[in-house]
Tab-separated table of C-alpha atoms in Angstrom:
chain	number	residue	atom	x	y	z
I	1	UNK	CA	-33.375	106.591	-60.698
I	2	UNK	CA	-30.343	106.505	-63.034
I	3	UNK	CA	-28.641	109.520	-61.305
I	4	UNK	CA	-32.150	111.799	-61.948
I	5	UNK	CA	-32.300	113.724	-58.727
I	6	UNK	CA	-36.158	114.226	-59.011
I	7	UNK	CA	-37.892	112.456	-56.382
I	8	UNK	CA	-40.999	110.367	-56.383
I	9	UNK	CA	-43.856	110.347	-54.064
I	10	UNK	CA	-46.037	107.347	-53.507
I	11	UNK	CA	-49.271	107.250	-51.947
I	12	UNK	CA	-50.755	104.093	-50.175
I	13	UNK	CA	-54.079	103.656	-48.762
I	14	UNK	CA	-55.665	100.511	-47.362
I	15	UNK	CA	-58.637	99.312	-45.253
I	16	UNK	CA	-58.285	97.161	-42.040
I	17	UNK	CA	-61.043	94.706	-41.537
I	18	UNK	CA	-61.311	93.141	-38.047
I	19	UNK	CA	-62.142	89.434	-37.636
I	20	UNK	CA	-65.597	88.771	-36.421
I	21	UNK	CA	-67.779	85.910	-36.385
I	22	UNK	CA	-71.820	85.374	-37.038
I	23	UNK	CA	-73.891	83.067	-35.735
I	24	UNK	CA	-76.950	81.281	-37.767
I	25	UNK	CA	-79.160	81.324	-35.947
I	26	UNK	CA	-78.221	84.530	-34.057
I	27	UNK	CA	-79.829	83.379	-30.701
I	28	UNK	CA	-80.670	80.020	-29.124
I	29	UNK	CA	-83.644	79.061	-27.596
I	30	UNK	CA	-83.517	75.019	-26.263
I	31	UNK	CA	-86.870	73.278	-25.697
I	32	UNK	CA	-88.002	72.554	-22.316
I	33	UNK	CA	-87.439	68.613	-21.409
I	34	UNK	CA	-87.531	66.153	-18.381
I	35	UNK	CA	-84.997	66.495	-15.836
I	36	UNK	CA	-81.682	64.753	-16.698
I	37	UNK	CA	-82.771	64.536	-20.346
I	38	UNK	CA	-80.528	66.362	-23.012
I	39	UNK	CA	-81.705	69.023	-24.897
I	40	UNK	CA	-79.672	70.160	-27.824
I	41	UNK	CA	-79.416	72.539	-30.967
I	42	UNK	CA	-76.651	73.076	-33.667
I	43	UNK	CA	-75.815	76.488	-34.858
I	44	UNK	CA	-73.518	77.799	-37.742
I	45	UNK	CA	-70.375	79.860	-36.562
I	46	UNK	CA	-69.612	81.974	-39.498
I	47	UNK	CA	-66.251	83.995	-39.432
I	48	UNK	CA	-65.407	86.592	-41.466
I	49	UNK	CA	-62.131	88.562	-42.388
I	50	UNK	CA	-59.642	86.073	-40.682
I	51	UNK	CA	-56.378	86.300	-42.544
I	52	UNK	CA	-54.829	83.658	-40.644
I	53	UNK	CA	-55.860	80.515	-38.715
I	54	UNK	CA	-57.164	80.957	-35.124
I	55	UNK	CA	-58.869	78.573	-32.529
I	56	UNK	CA	-62.315	79.658	-30.926
I	57	UNK	CA	-62.600	79.230	-27.319
I	58	UNK	CA	-66.244	78.895	-25.556
I	59	UNK	CA	-67.088	80.296	-22.173
I	60	UNK	CA	-69.994	78.599	-20.851
I	61	UNK	CA	-72.270	80.089	-18.161
I	62	UNK	CA	-72.610	78.432	-14.747
I	63	UNK	CA	-75.667	78.467	-12.795
I	64	UNK	CA	-75.774	79.197	-9.268
I	65	UNK	CA	-79.228	78.299	-7.498
I	66	UNK	CA	-80.273	79.366	-4.336
I	67	UNK	CA	-78.515	76.735	-2.365
I	68	UNK	CA	-75.336	78.119	-3.894
I	69	UNK	CA	-74.217	74.745	-5.400
I	70	UNK	CA	-72.994	75.957	-8.940
I	71	UNK	CA	-73.116	73.997	-11.765
I	72	UNK	CA	-72.445	73.873	-15.619
I	73	UNK	CA	-75.321	71.965	-17.571
I	74	UNK	CA	-74.412	73.237	-20.970
I	75	UNK	CA	-71.700	71.310	-23.217
I	76	UNK	CA	-70.421	72.013	-26.752
I	77	UNK	CA	-68.985	70.342	-29.328
I	78	UNK	CA	-67.397	71.155	-32.645
I	79	UNK	CA	-67.668	68.054	-34.757
I	80	UNK	CA	-65.146	69.572	-37.460
I	81	UNK	CA	-62.686	71.223	-35.105
I	82	UNK	CA	-62.624	74.661	-33.432
I	83	UNK	CA	-60.055	75.952	-36.199
I	84	UNK	CA	-60.942	78.936	-38.043
I	85	UNK	CA	-59.212	78.239	-41.348
I	86	UNK	CA	-58.798	80.299	-44.348
I	87	UNK	CA	-59.802	78.431	-47.648
I	88	UNK	CA	-57.940	78.658	-50.826
I	89	UNK	CA	-60.417	81.160	-52.295
I	90	UNK	CA	-59.582	83.723	-49.449
I	91	UNK	CA	-63.028	83.033	-47.273
I	92	UNK	CA	-63.444	81.399	-43.969
I	93	UNK	CA	-64.786	78.165	-43.771
I	94	UNK	CA	-67.781	77.818	-41.284
I	95	UNK	CA	-68.034	75.827	-38.221
I	96	UNK	CA	-70.616	73.745	-36.670
I	97	UNK	CA	-71.322	73.851	-32.989
I	98	UNK	CA	-73.618	71.429	-30.981
I	99	UNK	CA	-74.690	72.991	-27.901
I	100	UNK	CA	-76.488	70.816	-25.212
I	101	UNK	CA	-77.987	70.940	-21.767
I	102	UNK	CA	-79.010	68.670	-19.083
I	103	UNK	CA	-80.026	69.170	-15.578
I	104	UNK	CA	-80.969	67.189	-12.826
I	105	UNK	CA	-82.997	70.300	-10.985
I	106	UNK	CA	-85.755	72.230	-12.410
I	107	UNK	CA	-84.173	75.389	-14.166
I	108	UNK	CA	-84.925	78.249	-16.493
I	109	UNK	CA	-82.213	80.383	-17.585
I	110	UNK	CA	-81.210	83.198	-19.897
I	111	UNK	CA	-77.673	83.953	-20.470
I	112	UNK	CA	-74.732	84.445	-22.571
I	113	UNK	CA	-72.011	82.365	-24.068
I	114	UNK	CA	-69.089	83.880	-25.211
I	115	UNK	CA	-67.247	82.643	-28.348
I	116	UNK	CA	-63.135	84.121	-28.714
I	117	UNK	CA	-60.428	83.608	-30.831
I	118	UNK	CA	-57.079	83.121	-29.666
I	119	UNK	CA	-56.765	87.276	-29.780
I	120	UNK	CA	-59.692	87.520	-27.453
I	121	UNK	CA	-61.940	89.081	-30.241
């Protein structure tokens, strides 16, 4: 610099972290209840390594009994909202999720709910 013809080499390194979410508890077991009675549970969703705000979407499983009449007995509510927010200390705030199930038919079900962000992570 300052008319000096010497060259300077700068090396940079870094680590890319992919955003992810964890669940507490890691799986959900809803208790058996009589027909048309709601059973519900609350889970904490713990986002990690999100650098900007994102919104969670939920894909709920559908049940297809033998008669072919598909139903979606699950519902999900986020009392504090579905947005993953970066707090002032650089961490992501947890989200509270209420999951409920109600069916007018006898059913036993094992399935998966998919929680994704805006970038389909």
